[in-house]
Coordinates of C-alpha atoms in Angstrom, one line a residue:
Chain A
M15 CA 55.3 70.1 64.2
R16 CA 58.0 71.0 61.9
S17 CA 56.1 74.0 60.6
S18 CA 56.0 75.4 64.2
R19 CA 59.5 75.7 64.2
P20 CA 60.3 78.4 61.6
A21 CA 63.8 79.6 62.8
V22 CA 66.1 78.1 65.6
H23 CA 66.7 81.7 67.1
P24 CA 63.5 83.7 66.8
V25 CA 64.7 86.5 68.9
E26 CA 66.1 89.3 66.8
A27 CA 69.7 90.1 67.2
P28 CA 70.3 93.3 69.2
P29 CA 71.7 96.3 67.7
P30 CA 75.6 95.9 67.8
Q31 CA 77.2 97.4 70.7
G32 CA 80.9 97.9 71.7
E33 CA 83.9 98.7 69.7
N34 CA 83.7 98.4 65.9
A35 CA 86.2 98.0 63.2
D36 CA 87.2 101.6 62.8
G37 CA 85.7 103.3 66.1
A38 CA 84.4 106.5 64.5
P39 CA 80.5 105.5 64.5
L40 CA 81.3 104.4 68.1
A41 CA 83.0 107.6 69.0
A42 CA 80.1 109.6 67.6
R43 CA 77.2 107.5 69.4
M44 CA 78.5 107.0 72.8
K45 CA 78.4 110.0 75.2
D46 CA 81.8 110.6 76.7
T47 CA 81.8 112.3 80.0
Q48 CA 83.3 115.8 79.5
G49 CA 86.8 116.0 81.0
A50 CA 87.5 112.4 80.1
P51 CA 90.5 111.7 77.6
G52 CA 89.5 112.5 73.8
T53 CA 86.9 115.2 74.7
P54 CA 87.0 118.9 74.6
G55 CA 86.8 119.2 78.1
G56 CA 89.7 116.8 78.7
L57 CA 91.8 118.8 76.5
G58 CA 91.0 122.0 78.3
L59 CA 92.1 120.4 81.7
R60 CA 95.3 119.3 80.1
L61 CA 96.0 122.5 78.5
V62 CA 95.3 124.3 82.1
Q63 CA 97.7 121.9 83.7
V64 CA 100.4 122.6 81.1
F65 CA 99.7 126.5 81.4
F66 CA 100.0 126.6 85.0
A67 CA 102.9 124.1 85.6
A68 CA 104.8 126.1 83.1
A69 CA 104.0 129.2 84.7
S70 CA 104.9 127.8 88.0
L71 CA 108.2 126.5 86.7
A72 CA 109.0 130.0 85.1
A73 CA 108.3 131.8 88.2
M74 CA 110.5 129.5 90.3
V75 CA 113.4 129.5 87.9
S76 CA 113.3 133.3 87.5
T77 CA 114.8 133.1 91.1
N78 CA 118.4 132.7 91.1
D79 CA 118.7 131.0 94.6
F80 CA 116.1 128.3 94.3
A81 CA 118.6 125.5 93.8
S82 CA 119.9 126.4 97.5
V83 CA 116.6 124.8 98.8
T84 CA 116.0 121.0 98.1
A85 CA 112.0 121.5 98.2
F86 CA 112.4 124.0 95.5
C87 CA 114.4 121.8 93.1
Y88 CA 112.1 118.9 93.7
L89 CA 109.4 121.3 92.8
V90 CA 111.1 122.3 89.6
A91 CA 111.6 118.4 88.8
A92 CA 108.0 117.6 89.6
L93 CA 106.8 120.5 87.4
I94 CA 109.1 119.6 84.4
L95 CA 107.4 116.2 84.7
Q96 CA 104.0 117.3 84.9
C97 CA 104.2 119.7 82.0
L98 CA 105.7 116.9 79.9
W99 CA 103.0 114.4 80.9
S100 CA 100.2 116.9 80.5
L101 CA 101.5 118.0 77.2
S102 CA 101.6 114.7 75.6
L103 CA 98.3 113.8 76.9
A104 CA 97.0 117.3 75.4
L105 CA 98.5 116.2 72.2
V106 CA 96.9 112.6 72.1
D107 CA 93.4 114.5 72.8
I108 CA 94.0 116.8 69.9
Y109 CA 94.8 113.9 67.7
A110 CA 91.7 111.9 69.0
L111 CA 89.5 115.2 68.5
L112 CA 91.1 115.8 64.9
V113 CA 90.4 112.1 63.9
K114 CA 87.2 112.1 65.7
R115 CA 88.3 108.8 67.5
S116 CA 87.0 107.7 71.1
L117 CA 89.8 107.2 73.8
R118 CA 87.6 104.9 75.7
N119 CA 90.2 102.1 75.4
L120 CA 90.9 100.0 78.7
Q121 CA 94.7 100.0 78.2
A122 CA 95.0 103.6 77.4
S123 CA 92.6 104.6 80.4
C124 CA 94.8 102.4 82.7
I125 CA 98.0 104.0 81.4
F126 CA 96.4 107.6 81.7
S127 CA 95.2 107.0 85.2
I128 CA 98.5 105.3 86.6
G129 CA 100.4 108.5 85.1
D130 CA 98.0 110.7 86.4
L131 CA 98.1 109.2 90.0
I132 CA 101.9 109.4 90.1
T133 CA 102.3 112.8 88.4
G134 CA 99.6 114.2 90.8
T135 CA 101.3 112.7 93.8
L136 CA 104.6 114.1 92.9
T137 CA 103.2 117.4 92.1
L138 CA 101.0 117.6 95.2
G139 CA 104.1 116.7 97.4
A140 CA 106.2 119.4 95.8
A141 CA 103.9 122.1 96.1
C142 CA 103.1 121.3 99.6
A143 CA 106.8 121.1 100.4
S144 CA 107.3 124.4 98.6
A145 CA 104.2 125.9 100.4
G146 CA 105.7 124.7 103.9
I147 CA 109.1 126.5 103.1
T148 CA 107.4 129.7 101.8
V149 CA 105.2 130.2 104.8
L150 CA 108.4 129.5 107.1
I151 CA 110.2 132.2 105.4
G152 CA 107.5 134.6 105.1
N153 CA 105.5 134.1 108.3
D154 CA 107.4 132.3 110.8
L155 CA 111.2 133.6 110.3
E156 CA 109.8 136.9 108.6
I157 CA 112.8 137.0 106.3
C158 CA 111.3 137.9 103.3
A159 CA 113.6 141.0 102.7
G160 CA 116.5 138.9 101.8
N161 CA 114.6 136.3 99.6
H162 CA 112.2 136.1 96.6
C163 CA 109.1 135.4 98.7
A164 CA 106.8 136.7 95.9
S165 CA 108.1 134.5 93.3
F166 CA 108.2 131.6 95.7
M167 CA 104.5 132.0 96.5
T168 CA 103.5 132.6 92.8
A169 CA 105.3 129.3 92.0
T170 CA 103.7 127.3 94.7
A171 CA 100.0 128.9 94.0
M172 CA 100.4 128.1 90.4
A173 CA 101.7 124.5 91.1
F174 CA 98.5 124.0 93.2
I175 CA 96.3 125.2 90.7
S176 CA 98.0 122.8 88.0
W177 CA 97.4 120.1 90.6
F178 CA 93.7 121.1 91.0
A179 CA 93.2 120.9 87.2
L180 CA 94.8 117.5 87.4
A181 CA 92.6 115.9 89.9
P182 CA 89.5 115.6 87.8
S183 CA 91.5 114.1 85.2
C184 CA 92.9 111.5 87.2
V185 CA 89.4 110.9 88.9
L186 CA 87.6 110.6 85.7
N187 CA 90.4 108.2 84.2
F188 CA 90.3 106.1 87.3
W189 CA 86.5 106.0 87.2
S190 CA 86.4 105.1 83.8
V191 CA 88.8 101.9 84.4
A192 CA 87.1 100.7 87.5
S193 CA 83.7 101.0 86.1
R194 CA 84.9 98.6 83.1
L195 CA 86.8 96.0 85.0
Chain B
M18 CA 51.7 81.6 60.1
R19 CA 50.3 82.0 63.7
S20 CA 51.5 78.4 64.4
S21 CA 55.0 79.3 63.4
R22 CA 55.2 81.7 66.6
P23 CA 55.4 79.3 69.5
A24 CA 56.2 81.7 72.3
V25 CA 56.7 85.4 72.7
H26 CA 59.9 85.2 74.9
P27 CA 61.4 81.9 74.3
V28 CA 64.7 83.0 76.1
E29 CA 65.0 81.9 79.7
A30 CA 65.2 84.7 82.5
P31 CA 68.7 85.0 83.8
P32 CA 69.3 83.6 87.6
P33 CA 68.7 86.7 89.9
Q34 CA 71.6 88.7 90.9
G35 CA 72.3 92.0 93.1
E36 CA 71.5 92.6 96.5
N37 CA 68.9 90.6 98.4
A38 CA 66.6 91.7 101.2
D39 CA 68.8 91.2 104.3
G40 CA 72.2 91.2 102.6
A41 CA 73.7 88.3 104.7
P42 CA 73.5 85.5 101.9
L43 CA 75.0 88.0 99.5
A44 CA 77.9 88.6 102.0
A45 CA 78.6 85.2 102.5
R46 CA 78.3 84.5 98.6
M47 CA 80.4 87.5 97.5
K48 CA 84.2 87.3 98.0
D49 CA 85.3 90.6 99.4
T50 CA 88.5 92.0 98.4
Q51 CA 91.1 91.6 101.3
G52 CA 91.6 95.3 102.4
A53 CA 88.3 96.5 101.5
P54 CA 86.0 97.8 104.7
G55 CA 84.7 94.8 106.7
T56 CA 87.5 92.4 105.9
P57 CA 90.4 91.4 108.4
G58 CA 92.8 93.1 105.7
G59 CA 90.8 96.4 105.8
L60 CA 90.7 96.4 109.7
G61 CA 94.8 95.6 109.7
L62 CA 95.2 98.7 107.2
R63 CA 93.0 101.0 109.5
L64 CA 94.8 99.6 112.5
V65 CA 98.3 100.3 110.8
Q66 CA 97.1 104.1 109.8
V67 CA 96.1 104.7 113.3
F68 CA 99.2 103.3 115.0
F69 CA 101.5 105.3 112.6
A70 CA 99.5 108.6 112.8
A71 CA 99.7 108.1 116.8
A72 CA 103.2 107.7 116.7
S73 CA 104.1 110.6 114.4
L74 CA 101.7 112.9 116.5
A75 CA 103.6 111.7 119.5
A76 CA 107.0 112.4 118.2
M77 CA 105.8 115.7 116.9
V78 CA 104.1 116.8 120.1
S79 CA 107.2 115.6 122.2
T80 CA 109.3 118.4 120.8
N81 CA 108.6 121.9 122.4
D82 CA 109.0 124.1 119.7
F83 CA 107.1 122.7 116.9
A84 CA 104.3 125.2 117.2
S85 CA 106.7 127.9 116.0
V86 CA 106.7 126.4 112.5
T87 CA 103.3 126.6 110.8
A88 CA 103.8 123.5 108.8
F89 CA 104.3 121.4 111.9
C90 CA 101.3 122.8 113.3
Y91 CA 99.5 121.7 110.2
L92 CA 100.8 118.0 110.6
V93 CA 99.6 117.9 114.0
A94 CA 96.1 118.9 112.9
A95 CA 96.1 116.5 109.8
L96 CA 97.4 113.7 112.1
I97 CA 94.7 114.1 114.6
L98 CA 92.0 114.0 112.0
Q99 CA 93.6 111.0 110.3
C100 CA 93.8 109.1 113.8
L101 CA 90.1 110.0 114.4
W102 CA 89.2 109.1 111.0
S103 CA 90.9 105.9 110.9
L104 CA 90.1 104.8 114.4
S105 CA 86.2 105.3 113.7
L106 CA 86.5 103.2 110.7
A107 CA 88.6 100.5 112.4
L108 CA 85.6 100.3 115.1
V109 CA 83.2 100.0 112.0
D110 CA 85.3 97.4 110.6
I111 CA 85.6 95.5 114.1
Y112 CA 81.8 95.7 114.3
A113 CA 81.3 94.3 110.7
L114 CA 83.6 91.3 111.5
L115 CA 81.9 90.7 114.8
V116 CA 78.3 90.6 113.3
K117 CA 79.6 89.0 110.1
R118 CA 78.1 91.6 107.8
S119 CA 79.4 92.9 104.5
L120 CA 80.1 96.5 104.2
R121 CA 79.7 96.6 100.5
N122 CA 76.9 99.2 100.6
L123 CA 77.3 101.9 97.9
Q124 CA 76.4 104.9 100.2
A125 CA 78.9 103.5 103.1
S126 CA 81.6 103.0 100.3
C127 CA 80.8 106.7 98.9
I128 CA 81.4 108.1 102.4
F129 CA 84.5 106.1 103.1
S130 CA 86.0 106.7 99.8
I131 CA 85.3 110.7 99.9
G132 CA 86.7 110.7 103.7
D133 CA 89.8 108.7 102.8
L134 CA 90.4 111.0 99.8
I135 CA 90.1 114.2 101.9
T136 CA 92.2 112.8 104.8
G137 CA 94.7 111.2 102.5
T138 CA 95.3 114.4 100.9
L139 CA 95.7 116.2 104.0
T140 CA 98.1 113.8 105.5
L141 CA 100.1 113.4 102.3
G142 CA 100.3 117.4 102.1
A143 CA 101.3 117.9 105.6
A144 CA 103.9 115.0 105.6
C145 CA 105.3 116.7 102.4
A146 CA 105.5 120.2 104.0
S147 CA 107.0 118.8 107.1
A148 CA 109.8 116.9 105.0
G149 CA 110.5 120.0 103.2
I150 CA 111.2 121.8 106.3
T151 CA 112.9 119.0 107.9
V152 CA 115.2 118.6 105.0
L153 CA 115.8 122.4 105.0
I154 CA 116.8 122.5 108.5
G155 CA 118.9 119.2 108.3
N156 CA 120.5 119.5 105.0
D157 CA 120.4 123.0 103.4
L158 CA 120.9 125.1 106.5
E159 CA 122.6 122.4 108.8
I160 CA 121.2 123.8 111.9
C161 CA 120.3 120.7 113.3
A162 CA 122.1 121.2 116.7
G163 CA 119.4 123.9 117.8
N164 CA 116.6 121.9 116.6
H165 CA 114.8 118.5 117.4
C166 CA 115.8 117.2 113.9
A167 CA 115.5 113.3 114.9
S168 CA 111.9 114.0 116.3
F169 CA 111.0 116.0 113.1
M170 CA 112.3 113.4 110.9
T171 CA 110.7 110.5 113.0
A172 CA 107.4 112.4 112.8
T173 CA 107.5 112.9 109.1
A174 CA 108.5 109.4 108.3
M175 CA 105.7 108.1 110.4
A176 CA 103.3 110.3 108.8
F177 CA 104.3 109.0 105.3
I178 CA 104.0 105.5 106.5
S179 CA 100.6 106.2 107.8
W180 CA 99.6 107.8 104.4
F181 CA 100.9 104.7 102.5
A182 CA 98.6 102.4 104.5
L183 CA 95.7 105.0 103.7
A184 CA 96.3 104.7 99.9
P185 CA 95.2 101.2 99.4
S186 CA 92.1 101.7 101.3
C187 CA 91.4 104.7 99.5
V188 CA 91.8 103.3 96.2
L189 CA 89.8 100.1 97.0
N190 CA 86.8 102.2 98.4
F191 CA 87.0 104.2 95.2
W192 CA 87.2 101.3 93.0
S193 CA 84.3 99.6 94.7
V194 CA 82.1 102.9 94.2
A195 CA 83.2 103.2 90.6
S196 CA 82.4 99.6 89.5
R197 CA 79.0 99.5 90.8
L198 CA 78.0 103.1 89.6

């Protein structure tokens, strides 16, 4: 009977999965969703966010009387935060692409998704508040003559575009965290 | 060498997991997160959403001049949608609790999370737009004397509370979908 037990574990070990020591073969093997952190799509989304947030900021700051309206000051603050956040994540994405490392780390995804949720909510709120006031000035009160309606509208529209570019990043990060917990 | 191969698959089959035919034992066995659809916590969240959205709606409609500001009209529209959505989901929760069925169905969670995302974004946007205009009237222009500042502030605050009650439902539904796909 001893001869019928050639090995204790006759089942072959499965090919190694999960993270390996240096991470590089894993990044090459696993298919990242385009738009997730560490992919060209994700970097593109971040650059779009930075570009439109900066353009919105420039349009708003170019008016000399934005500081007299609280909502416009809040938009400027939210856009500065959005610029800094998206720019830092764009740099992280560039680094990940250069060294060909995957950013599918759970802690990193957690931080990215919480940060995206917070900046997204702030930017959406600020853009909506500015839109409300721009429509009030332009359509309801019709006092565009004495105000910089065009700049306010441009800044609001750019802030919305920046938020629309942030939404997929946020959803993908949140999805990536939720599907692994 | 043939005698050394006692069995082709010596590994035991794992115990069956996943959904069963009628769903009832699964619902009893799996522990639902409080706040998810079909739980008392979820029903409580929905009732809070309905209550504060209705209170905000009542406060806004009680002013006779809200229709002259586009953002306030938008808030009224968003709050009506929020009321209807949260009320229908509250009824679904009550039904699920009465017949003791779990609402951990993937299609239902998908519909709930997409609906929550849409109504949440609309309510947040409307609340922020109203807040911007309320602050403009009250703090920046200081023309509260001729306006219903108190009602506008109450309506805005209630809309924000309704959104804060919606956010956990939305996150839990989204989480529930993402963790099963």
